[in-house]
Structure formats: structure tokens, C-alpha cells
Amino acid sequence: MGWDPVVLFFVFGLIAGLLRSELKLPPALYETLSILLLLAIGLHGGVELAEQASMALLWQMAAVLLMGVMLPLIAFPLLRLLRFGRVDSASIAAHYGSVSAGTFAVVVAYMLSEDIFFESYMPLFVAILEIPAIVVGIVLARGLSKNTQWRELSREILLGKSIMLLLGGLLIGVLAGKEAVGPLEPLYTSMFPLVLALFLLEMGLIASRQSGALRKVGLKLVSFALLMPWLGAAVGLTIGALIGLSVGGAAMLATLGASASYIAVPAAMRLALPEANPSLSLAASLGITFPFNILIGIPIYLQAAQWLLPGA
Amino acid sequence: MNETQTTATRRTLITIVCEAILESKLLKDLELLGAPGWTISEARGRGSRGVRSSDWDNNGNIRIEVVCSRRVAEKIMGHVQAHYYADFAMICFLSDVEVLRSDKF
């Protein structure tokens, strides 16, 4: 089997960045690509959601919400054990409890290319998983009583770019339905891999820039960033199996559990916990965990799901 | 002829260069502190917090410029020092400028 070209674009960006090449995508392009990706994912999910919404979905959503609360609670003590400060631990834990939409886009492409069925309302879970970890992270750092400006913060979180685009796309998909959305379909069919490839090229460039920070923060953080995806994936896989997802769906939930946020949470943490060192969490989530999931993790999570749910 | 003001008046320019994430917070502060208006631009550079290259959301910098009276400028400077200097990449400086239409500032 040849290499997945989409993943190779990431490797290309990574290498170009590490070689300190002049290569640079215009910032507006990166912005555009991420908007297209998130809208496409949301729209696709919405179209399918309209066709198969059910009561069972509500239970699944609740379970996924619980997963978003659990993940930072697993990461936090681990980070404290590695002797990170309380606030830094809480901030990193929030990043790892939340999810990366970029990683999700890659797992979608992977499942499509391997022709594996998955529940198409998964984007809903992405949106659900983005939020609880942020709240848990802040509570871990500050406790409940202190004067966190929840109103301002929830505005920041809920109106943030990624959640807005995902939910907006979902809603448009649900309201319009499959037929009406038809003309937009290339956005999540033929155009999707192209947009994803360019997006990953830029992500490779961005990830390579974390190498300096990684050298500074050292082995502790690297080992956490390599260990946590396994734990997150195990949680995702278990919950996926418990709520009756298909093999593909469970593998995707595992991938979501393994992934760490690098857009929504850094922004929220910068405002809510300004004293936390942002380069720690970004170096871990972007420099280690993101490449790990893209290059190695996703196929492993799929295999684990196939092993755990042979009949599904 | 007399209607056009030709002599320049002294005002203070306060320039804040900081993390882009602070934009909406700072604009609210500026409003409260009585800034008559502001100009915002994207910024790149290097400082004690490393290279801030402005190439994507979380890493961006902005430059906020406000022309106002000395009193308001010092109030703004004191405010940002007290609230943001400790945890955010930020510099702030004042300079004397000369403006026409002084009633605008």
C-alpha cells in the first residue's frame, strides 16, 4: 500500500519547517482552509443527522459529554505526578480533554479512503467534546469559588471560530437536507482531500516550529504527550463500544479522545488562565500529539476498534 | 480661511503591542478609560517572549494606537501594566505627537 498523500503533505510541511525553508502559506489561506474544513465536516454531519436522528443519540451525546469531563481528570494527576505546576497541569489537561478538529478531519479522510463505515453524526461529538474540558481545566486550576468570569469566557468558548463553524454547518445541513445541499456536496467529497492536504501542509510547518519549545521543556512533557493519546484513545474506544458505535465510529471516538486541542482551548486558556505557560501545551499538542496521531495513532486506533468490536 | 485650523496641538500617542488574543478585552478597557478612538494593526516581531510571527490565530500580535490627552494616556498605561504585564506578551509606550483638529482627541 502506498503512503497516504494527505499525510505526506503533513510530513512535507514538517520537514520543510525543520529545514527552515522559506516556504510559507499566506495566513489568509490557512484561515480559509480551516473554515472550509470545519464547514464541510459540519455540513456533512448535519445532512446525515437529519436522516437518522433518534432518541439513542441523546444518550450517546450525554456519554460523550461525560468523556469530555473524564479526560482532563485523567490527564491532570498524571501531569502533577510529572511535577508540573498546578495551573500548567490544569491548562495542559484542558488541551488534552478537548479535541482537535484537524485530527478529526484526517480520521474522516482515513475512514473514507479505507472504505470503513462510521456514524456520520460524529461531527456533533467533536463540538460536544470541545467544551467540557475547558470548564474542568479552569475548575482544576482555580477551584469553584474564585471569581472566574464565566460569562465572558463562555461567550469566548461558544462563539469561538471552530464551534461556530461546526455547529453552523451542522444546522445548515439539518435544515436543508440532503437534496438541497447537493450542489455543495463537493465541499465534503471531491474537494475535501485537497483542502485537507493543503491544511496539513500548513500544520506541518506550524508543528515544526514547536521543535524549539520542545527542546526547552524537555522529556517530561514529551513523554506525557506520547502517553496521553493511548489513555485518551482507550477511554474513547471504551465509551464508543458502550454506546454502541460501529467499528469506524468507535475508532473515530478513540481518535478524538487521543487528540488534543490547538485552536479553541489555547485561546480560552490564555484568557482564563493567563499565568499558565501557553508554549507548554502547544508544544505538546501540536509538536508531539498531533503528528503522533496523524502518522501512527489513527491506524492503530482503527485496529484496536476492529479487535474490540469484531461483530459490529 | 479662518475656519481651517492650521496650528498643530500637542497630544499623546499611546502605542500598545500585545498578543492578539487580548484585542476584545483591551478595546473594552479603552472604551471605559475614555480613549477617544483607536487604530489596530497586525504586528510581527521579536521580544522577550520569543518570535511572535502572527502567522495564525493563537500566535498573532496586534498594535493598538490611541491619540489622546496625556492624562488619559497615563491612565491607560497604568491600567494595562496592572492587568496584563505579568502574564502577557505586551509593551506599551507613549510619545508626543502634534495633531490638527485637536477636538477629535
GROMACS .gro file of C-alpha atoms in nm:
model
  417
    1MET     CA    1   0.000   0.000   0.000
    2GLY     CA    2   0.133   0.344  -0.092
    3TRP     CA    3   0.155   0.626   0.157
    4ASP     CA    4  -0.150   0.839   0.210
    5PRO     CA    5  -0.074   1.157   0.013
    6VAL     CA    6  -0.266   1.369   0.260
    7VAL     CA    7  -0.040   1.252   0.541
    8LEU     CA    8   0.264   1.302   0.319
    9PHE     CA    9   0.167   1.669   0.283
   10PHE     CA   10   0.195   1.695   0.661
   11VAL     CA   11   0.537   1.528   0.657
   12PHE     CA   12   0.642   1.761   0.376
   13GLY     CA   13   0.544   2.066   0.580
   14LEU     CA   14   0.716   1.924   0.887
   15ILE     CA   15   1.041   1.863   0.701
   16ALA     CA   16   1.032   2.195   0.518
   17GLY     CA   17   0.981   2.369   0.850
   18LEU     CA   18   1.257   2.177   1.026
   19LEU     CA   19   1.495   2.265   0.741
   20ARG     CA   20   1.396   2.628   0.795
   21SER     CA   21   1.277   2.660   0.441
   22GLU     CA   22   1.129   2.988   0.323
   23LEU     CA   23   0.805   2.802   0.242
   24LYS     CA   24   0.507   2.981   0.390
   25LEU     CA   25   0.139   2.969   0.307
   26PRO     CA   26  -0.039   3.303   0.322
   27PRO     CA   27  -0.211   3.333   0.663
   28ALA     CA   28  -0.541   3.407   0.490
   29LEU     CA   29  -0.518   3.074   0.307
   30TYR     CA   30  -0.473   2.879   0.629
   31GLU     CA   31  -0.769   3.063   0.772
   32THR     CA   32  -0.974   2.985   0.462
   33LEU     CA   33  -0.876   2.618   0.464
   34SER     CA   34  -0.971   2.570   0.826
   35ILE     CA   35  -1.304   2.742   0.766
   36LEU     CA   36  -1.373   2.514   0.466
   37LEU     CA   37  -1.275   2.202   0.661
   38LEU     CA   38  -1.491   2.280   0.960
   39LEU     CA   39  -1.788   2.383   0.748
   40ALA     CA   40  -1.756   2.070   0.535
   41ILE     CA   41  -1.740   1.844   0.839
   42GLY     CA   42  -2.036   2.018   0.999
   43LEU     CA   43  -2.244   2.021   0.683
   44HIS     CA   44  -2.182   1.656   0.614
   45GLY     CA   45  -2.275   1.566   0.969
   46GLY     CA   46  -2.589   1.777   0.956
   47VAL     CA   47  -2.714   1.620   0.635
   48GLU     CA   48  -2.679   1.273   0.782
   49LEU     CA   49  -2.812   1.377   1.120
   50ALA     CA   50  -3.134   1.492   0.952
   51GLU     CA   51  -3.181   1.140   0.820
   52GLN     CA   52  -3.102   0.939   1.130
   53ALA     CA   53  -3.174   1.146   1.440
   54SER     CA   54  -3.303   0.929   1.723
   55MET     CA   55  -3.351   0.917   2.099
   56ALA     CA   56  -3.049   0.689   2.126
   57LEU     CA   57  -2.841   0.978   2.000
   58LEU     CA   58  -2.926   1.179   2.310
   59TRP     CA   59  -2.778   0.909   2.534
   60GLN     CA   60  -2.473   0.892   2.316
   61MET     CA   61  -2.431   1.268   2.339
   62ALA     CA   62  -2.451   1.252   2.718
   63ALA     CA   63  -2.188   0.976   2.727
   64VAL     CA   64  -1.958   1.179   2.502
   65LEU     CA   65  -2.006   1.482   2.726
   66LEU     CA   66  -1.902   1.268   3.021
   67MET     CA   67  -1.595   1.161   2.826
   68GLY     CA   68  -1.500   1.526   2.785
   69VAL     CA   69  -1.514   1.565   3.164
   70MET     CA   70  -1.319   1.245   3.229
   71LEU     CA   71  -1.023   1.307   3.000
   72PRO     CA   72  -0.882   1.614   3.178
   73LEU     CA   73  -0.938   1.440   3.511
   74ILE     CA   74  -0.711   1.160   3.389
   75ALA     CA   75  -0.451   1.397   3.244
   76PHE     CA   76  -0.431   1.631   3.544
   77PRO     CA   77  -0.300   1.387   3.810
   78LEU     CA   78  -0.061   1.246   3.553
   79LEU     CA   79   0.084   1.592   3.492
   80ARG     CA   80   0.103   1.663   3.865
   81LEU     CA   81   0.290   1.335   3.902
   82LEU     CA   82   0.537   1.462   3.643
   83ARG     CA   83   0.579   1.768   3.867
   84PHE     CA   84   0.416   2.031   3.653
   85GLY     CA   85   0.270   2.323   3.847
   86ARG     CA   86  -0.099   2.324   3.929
   87VAL     CA   87  -0.204   2.587   3.676
   88ASP     CA   88   0.014   2.450   3.396
   89SER     CA   89  -0.118   2.099   3.465
   90ALA     CA   90  -0.476   2.221   3.453
   91SER     CA   91  -0.417   2.408   3.129
   92ILE     CA   92  -0.244   2.114   2.957
   93ALA     CA   93  -0.515   1.879   3.088
   94ALA     CA   94  -0.780   2.102   2.928
   95HIS     CA   95  -0.599   2.083   2.594
   96TYR     CA   96  -0.593   1.704   2.613
   97GLY     CA   97  -0.951   1.673   2.730
   98SER     CA   98  -1.069   1.876   2.436
   99VAL     CA   99  -1.027   1.765   2.077
  100SER     CA  100  -0.855   1.869   1.757
  101ALA     CA  101  -1.081   1.929   1.459
  102GLY     CA  102  -0.777   1.894   1.232
  103THR     CA  103  -0.714   1.542   1.361
  104PHE     CA  104  -1.082   1.469   1.314
  105ALA     CA  105  -1.063   1.582   0.951
  106VAL     CA  106  -0.774   1.342   0.898
  107VAL     CA  107  -0.955   1.048   1.055
  108VAL     CA  108  -1.260   1.123   0.838
  109ALA     CA  109  -1.041   1.115   0.528
  110TYR     CA  110  -0.875   0.797   0.651
  111MET     CA  111  -1.203   0.614   0.708
  112LEU     CA  112  -1.332   0.725   0.368
  113SER     CA  113  -1.017   0.608   0.192
  114GLU     CA  114  -1.031   0.272   0.373
  115ASP     CA  115  -1.399   0.249   0.291
  116ILE     CA  116  -1.499   0.198   0.652
  117PHE     CA  117  -1.847   0.291   0.770
  118PHE     CA  118  -1.884   0.540   1.054
  119GLU     CA  119  -2.177   0.720   1.210
  120SER     CA  120  -2.195   1.039   1.011
  121TYR     CA  121  -2.317   1.245   1.305
  122MET     CA  122  -1.966   1.223   1.456
  123PRO     CA  123  -1.907   1.600   1.400
  124LEU     CA  124  -2.168   1.657   1.667
  125PHE     CA  125  -1.941   1.473   1.910
  126VAL     CA  126  -1.649   1.694   1.808
  127ALA     CA  127  -1.847   2.002   1.903
  128ILE     CA  128  -1.963   1.842   2.230
  129LEU     CA  129  -1.610   1.737   2.323
  130GLU     CA  130  -1.459   2.079   2.273
  131ILE     CA  131  -1.627   2.242   2.568
  132PRO     CA  132  -1.635   2.041   2.895
  133ALA     CA  133  -1.258   2.003   2.922
  134ILE     CA  134  -1.214   2.381   2.920
  135VAL     CA  135  -1.451   2.417   3.214
  136VAL     CA  136  -1.289   2.126   3.403
  137GLY     CA  137  -0.944   2.273   3.337
  138ILE     CA  138  -1.043   2.609   3.483
  139VAL     CA  139  -1.202   2.448   3.788
  140LEU     CA  140  -0.890   2.233   3.841
  141ALA     CA  141  -0.674   2.544   3.838
  142ARG     CA  142  -0.892   2.783   4.031
  143GLY     CA  143  -1.147   2.585   4.223
  144LEU     CA  144  -1.514   2.666   4.201
  145SER     CA  145  -1.541   2.964   4.432
  146LYS     CA  146  -1.294   3.209   4.277
  147ASN     CA  147  -1.405   3.486   4.054
  148THR     CA  148  -1.368   3.338   3.709
  149GLN     CA  149  -1.557   3.548   3.458
  150TRP     CA  150  -1.772   3.263   3.333
  151ARG     CA  151  -1.997   3.483   3.125
  152GLU     CA  152  -1.721   3.637   2.924
  153LEU     CA  153  -1.549   3.303   2.899
  154SER     CA  154  -1.849   3.106   2.781
  155ARG     CA  155  -1.901   3.371   2.515
  156GLU     CA  156  -1.542   3.323   2.408
  157ILE     CA  157  -1.579   2.943   2.401
  158LEU     CA  158  -1.921   2.908   2.242
  159LEU     CA  159  -1.874   3.184   1.991
  160GLY     CA  160  -1.522   3.070   1.908
  161LYS     CA  161  -1.447   3.001   1.547
  162SER     CA  162  -1.435   2.623   1.544
  163ILE     CA  163  -1.752   2.555   1.739
  164MET     CA  164  -1.945   2.822   1.547
  165LEU     CA  165  -1.843   2.675   1.212
  166LEU     CA  166  -1.908   2.314   1.313
  167LEU     CA  167  -2.247   2.386   1.463
  168GLY     CA  168  -2.336   2.631   1.187
  169GLY     CA  169  -2.255   2.369   0.924
  170LEU     CA  170  -2.448   2.104   1.116
  171LEU     CA  171  -2.752   2.324   1.146
  172ILE     CA  172  -2.748   2.421   0.779
  173GLY     CA  173  -2.717   2.054   0.688
  174VAL     CA  174  -3.007   1.955   0.914
  175LEU     CA  175  -3.234   2.236   0.795
  176ALA     CA  176  -3.157   2.200   0.426
  177GLY     CA  177  -3.145   1.823   0.400
  178LYS     CA  178  -2.956   1.603   0.162
  179GLU     CA  179  -3.110   1.706  -0.167
  180ALA     CA  180  -3.087   2.080  -0.121
  181VAL     CA  181  -2.727   2.055  -0.002
  182GLY     CA  182  -2.643   1.854  -0.315
  183PRO     CA  183  -2.472   2.136  -0.507
  184LEU     CA  184  -2.243   2.197  -0.207
  185GLU     CA  185  -2.151   1.831  -0.187
  186PRO     CA  186  -1.805   1.865  -0.349
  187LEU     CA  187  -1.706   2.054  -0.034
  188TYR     CA  188  -1.702   1.727   0.156
  189THR     CA  189  -1.643   1.485  -0.129
  190SER     CA  190  -1.405   1.567  -0.413
  191MET     CA  191  -1.271   1.893  -0.265
  192PHE     CA  192  -1.220   1.763   0.087
  193PRO     CA  193  -0.888   1.577   0.038
  194LEU     CA  194  -0.739   1.873  -0.147
  195VAL     CA  195  -0.834   2.121   0.123
  196LEU     CA  196  -0.714   1.879   0.389
  197ALA     CA  197  -0.380   1.825   0.212
  198LEU     CA  198  -0.306   2.199   0.199
  199PHE     CA  199  -0.427   2.240   0.556
  200LEU     CA  200  -0.192   1.965   0.669
  201LEU     CA  201   0.098   2.122   0.481
  202GLU     CA  202   0.050   2.434   0.690
  203MET     CA  203   0.001   2.224   1.005
  204GLY     CA  204   0.335   2.056   0.932
  205LEU     CA  205   0.500   2.396   0.908
  206ILE     CA  206   0.336   2.508   1.231
  207ALA     CA  207   0.421   2.185   1.412
  208SER     CA  208   0.786   2.212   1.308
  209ARG     CA  209   0.803   2.548   1.480
  210GLN     CA  210   0.730   2.378   1.811
  211SER     CA  211   1.061   2.192   1.800
  212GLY     CA  212   1.246   2.478   1.971
  213ALA     CA  213   0.993   2.492   2.253
  214LEU     CA  214   1.010   2.113   2.287
  215ARG     CA  215   1.384   2.117   2.335
  216LYS     CA  216   1.336   2.366   2.615
  217VAL     CA  217   1.056   2.188   2.801
  218GLY     CA  218   1.217   1.850   2.783
  219LEU     CA  219   1.146   1.487   2.827
  220LYS     CA  220   0.869   1.509   3.087
  221LEU     CA  221   0.635   1.686   2.850
  222VAL     CA  222   0.729   1.471   2.553
  223SER     CA  223   0.656   1.153   2.747
  224PHE     CA  224   0.320   1.291   2.860
  225ALA     CA  225   0.232   1.392   2.504
  226LEU     CA  226   0.313   1.040   2.384
  227LEU     CA  227   0.142   0.858   2.672
  228MET     CA  228  -0.181   1.055   2.697
  229PRO     CA  229  -0.309   0.969   2.344
  230TRP     CA  230  -0.311   0.600   2.440
  231LEU     CA  231  -0.515   0.667   2.753
  232GLY     CA  232  -0.749   0.903   2.568
  233ALA     CA  233  -0.792   0.651   2.288
  234ALA     CA  234  -0.868   0.375   2.539
  235VAL     CA  235  -1.136   0.591   2.701
  236GLY     CA  236  -1.282   0.684   2.362
  237LEU     CA  237  -1.283   0.327   2.246
  238THR     CA  238  -1.448   0.202   2.564
  239ILE     CA  239  -1.718   0.467   2.552
  240GLY     CA  240  -1.765   0.409   2.179
  241ALA     CA  241  -1.820   0.040   2.244
  242LEU     CA  242  -2.054   0.106   2.537
  243ILE     CA  243  -2.278   0.342   2.343
  244GLY     CA  244  -2.297   0.102   2.053
  245LEU     CA  245  -2.098   0.279   1.784
  246SER     CA  246  -1.981   0.092   1.476
  247VAL     CA  247  -1.614  -0.009   1.440
  248GLY     CA  248  -1.544   0.307   1.239
  249GLY     CA  249  -1.734   0.527   1.484
  250ALA     CA  250  -1.555   0.379   1.785
  251ALA     CA  251  -1.218   0.425   1.614
  252MET     CA  252  -1.310   0.788   1.549
  253LEU     CA  253  -1.415   0.846   1.908
  254ALA     CA  254  -1.084   0.688   2.013
  255THR     CA  255  -0.903   0.931   1.782
  256LEU     CA  256  -1.097   1.220   1.932
  257GLY     CA  257  -1.005   1.101   2.281
  258ALA     CA  258  -0.640   1.077   2.177
  259SER     CA  259  -0.629   1.420   2.018
  260ALA     CA  260  -0.550   1.748   2.188
  261SER     CA  261  -0.688   2.088   2.100
  262TYR     CA  262  -0.467   2.352   1.947
  263ILE     CA  263  -0.714   2.620   1.843
  264ALA     CA  264  -1.012   2.660   2.075
  265VAL     CA  265  -0.851   2.567   2.405
  266PRO     CA  266  -0.529   2.769   2.373
  267ALA     CA  267  -0.738   3.080   2.317
  268ALA     CA  268  -0.971   3.002   2.607
  269MET     CA  269  -0.684   2.917   2.842
  270ARG     CA  270  -0.491   3.229   2.750
  271LEU     CA  271  -0.785   3.434   2.875
  272ALA     CA  272  -0.897   3.217   3.164
  273LEU     CA  273  -0.558   3.106   3.300
  274PRO     CA  274  -0.316   3.369   3.170
  275GLU     CA  275  -0.046   3.262   3.413
  276ALA     CA  276  -0.027   2.916   3.253
  277ASN     CA  277   0.260   2.885   3.008
  278PRO     CA  278   0.100   2.854   2.663
  279SER     CA  279   0.412   2.718   2.497
  280LEU     CA  280   0.400   2.404   2.715
  281SER     CA  281   0.055   2.295   2.600
  282LEU     CA  282   0.105   2.400   2.238
  283ALA     CA  283   0.440   2.224   2.211
  284ALA     CA  284   0.282   1.906   2.347
  285SER     CA  285  -0.042   1.913   2.150
  286LEU     CA  286   0.093   2.046   1.820
  287GLY     CA  287   0.455   1.934   1.833
  288ILE     CA  288   0.402   1.577   1.954
  289THR     CA  289   0.045   1.456   1.987
  290PHE     CA  290  -0.089   1.588   1.658
  291PRO     CA  291   0.192   1.432   1.446
  292PHE     CA  292   0.172   1.114   1.651
  293ASN     CA  293  -0.198   1.073   1.583
  294ILE     CA  294  -0.169   1.161   1.215
  295LEU     CA  295   0.129   0.941   1.141
  296ILE     CA  296   0.089   0.646   1.376
  297GLY     CA  297  -0.213   0.669   1.601
  298ILE     CA  298  -0.514   0.659   1.368
  299PRO     CA  299  -0.438   0.321   1.204
  300ILE     CA  300  -0.369   0.174   1.549
  301TYR     CA  301  -0.697   0.302   1.691
  302LEU     CA  302  -0.882   0.151   1.397
  303GLN     CA  303  -0.714  -0.183   1.450
  304ALA     CA  304  -0.794  -0.173   1.820
  305ALA     CA  305  -1.159  -0.099   1.738
  306GLN     CA  306  -1.169  -0.387   1.491
  307TRP     CA  307  -1.026  -0.615   1.758
  308LEU     CA  308  -1.260  -0.493   2.031
  309LEU     CA  309  -1.576  -0.492   1.820
  310PRO     CA  310  -1.531  -0.778   1.577
  311GLY     CA  311  -1.901  -0.818   1.510
  312ALA     CA  312  -2.004  -0.454   1.485
  313MET     CA  313  -0.990   8.073   0.558
  314ASN     CA  314  -1.015   8.109   0.932
  315GLU     CA  315  -1.234   7.805   0.959
  316THR     CA  316  -0.950   7.561   0.890
  317GLN     CA  317  -0.722   7.510   1.186
  318THR     CA  318  -0.361   7.522   1.076
  319THR     CA  319  -0.163   7.522   1.400
  320ALA     CA  320  -0.093   7.181   1.541
  321THR     CA  321  -0.175   7.095   1.900
  322ARG     CA  322   0.019   6.857   2.122
  323ARG     CA  323  -0.137   6.528   2.215
  324THR     CA  324  -0.002   6.195   2.338
  325LEU     CA  325   0.016   5.882   2.127
  326ILE     CA  326  -0.005   5.563   2.326
  327THR     CA  327   0.108   5.252   2.142
  328ILE     CA  328   0.036   4.905   2.276
  329VAL     CA  329   0.186   4.599   2.110
  330CYS     CA  330   0.043   4.280   2.255
  331GLU     CA  331  -0.100   3.933   2.195
  332ALA     CA  332  -0.390   3.940   1.953
  333ILE     CA  333  -0.598   3.739   2.196
  334LEU     CA  334  -0.630   4.047   2.416
  335GLU     CA  335  -0.798   4.256   2.149
  336SER     CA  336  -1.159   4.243   2.262
  337LYS     CA  337  -1.065   4.277   2.629
  338LEU     CA  338  -0.843   4.578   2.562
  339LEU     CA  339  -1.099   4.753   2.346
  340LYS     CA  340  -1.349   4.727   2.627
  341ASP     CA  341  -1.090   4.872   2.865
  342LEU     CA  342  -1.006   5.156   2.628
  343GLU     CA  343  -1.370   5.248   2.597
  344LEU     CA  344  -1.408   5.259   2.975
  345LEU     CA  345  -1.089   5.457   3.025
  346GLY     CA  346  -1.209   5.725   2.787
  347ALA     CA  347  -0.999   5.668   2.477
  348PRO     CA  348  -1.146   5.883   2.200
  349GLY     CA  349  -1.070   5.624   1.932
  350TRP     CA  350  -0.810   5.374   1.824
  351THR     CA  351  -0.633   5.215   1.531
  352ILE     CA  352  -0.544   4.847   1.529
  353SER     CA  353  -0.299   4.672   1.302
  354GLU     CA  354  -0.148   4.327   1.289
  355ALA     CA  355   0.210   4.311   1.409
  356ARG     CA  356   0.506   4.079   1.397
  357GLY     CA  357   0.826   4.093   1.589
  358ARG     CA  358   1.063   3.954   1.841
  359GLY     CA  359   1.098   4.026   2.209
  360SER     CA  360   1.149   3.865   2.545
  361ARG     CA  361   0.868   3.617   2.472
  362GLY     CA  362   1.036   3.493   2.155
  363VAL     CA  363   0.944   3.546   1.793
  364ARG     CA  364   0.575   3.622   1.759
  365SER     CA  365   0.517   3.565   1.398
  366SER     CA  366   0.150   3.645   1.356
  367ASP     CA  367   0.100   3.356   1.121
  368TRP     CA  368  -0.204   3.203   1.278
  369ASP     CA  369  -0.472   3.258   1.534
  370ASN     CA  370  -0.306   3.198   1.866
  371ASN     CA  371   0.029   3.337   1.785
  372GLY     CA  372  -0.067   3.675   1.648
  373ASN     CA  373   0.024   4.018   1.774
  374ILE     CA  374  -0.157   4.345   1.732
  375ARG     CA  375  -0.056   4.707   1.764
  376ILE     CA  376  -0.312   4.942   1.911
  377GLU     CA  377  -0.260   5.315   1.874
  378VAL     CA  378  -0.457   5.578   2.058
  379VAL     CA  379  -0.409   5.953   2.029
  380CYS     CA  380  -0.543   6.124   2.340
  381SER     CA  381  -0.465   6.362   2.621
  382ARG     CA  382  -0.165   6.294   2.842
  383ARG     CA  383  -0.397   6.220   3.134
  384VAL     CA  384  -0.594   5.951   2.953
  385ALA     CA  385  -0.276   5.801   2.807
  386GLU     CA  386  -0.122   5.763   3.150
  387LYS     CA  387  -0.442   5.614   3.284
  388ILE     CA  388  -0.441   5.355   3.004
  389MET     CA  389  -0.075   5.278   3.059
  390GLY     CA  390  -0.126   5.224   3.430
  391HIS     CA  391  -0.424   5.003   3.364
  392VAL     CA  392  -0.253   4.770   3.117
  393GLN     CA  393   0.051   4.747   3.340
  394ALA     CA  394  -0.160   4.643   3.636
  395HIS     CA  395  -0.375   4.394   3.446
  396TYR     CA  396  -0.169   4.239   3.169
  397TYR     CA  397   0.204   4.295   3.206
  398ALA     CA  398   0.259   3.995   3.432
  399ASP     CA  399   0.110   3.724   3.211
  400PHE     CA  400   0.100   3.850   2.855
  401ALA     CA  401   0.349   3.947   2.590
  402MET     CA  402   0.293   4.322   2.583
  403ILE     CA  403   0.476   4.651   2.553
  404CYS     CA  404   0.331   4.996   2.581
  405PHE     CA  405   0.488   5.335   2.519
  406LEU     CA  406   0.393   5.700   2.498
  407SER     CA  407   0.512   5.959   2.253
  408ASP     CA  408   0.434   6.320   2.187
  409VAL     CA  409   0.254   6.392   1.865
  410GLU     CA  410   0.111   6.701   1.705
  411VAL     CA  411  -0.233   6.693   1.559
  412LEU     CA  412  -0.475   6.911   1.377
  413ARG     CA  413  -0.841   6.916   1.477
  414SER     CA  414  -0.747   6.876   1.844
  415ASP     CA  415  -1.111   6.849   1.949
  416LYS     CA  416  -1.113   6.498   1.799
  417PHE     CA  417  -0.863   6.375   2.057
   0.00000   0.00000   0.00000
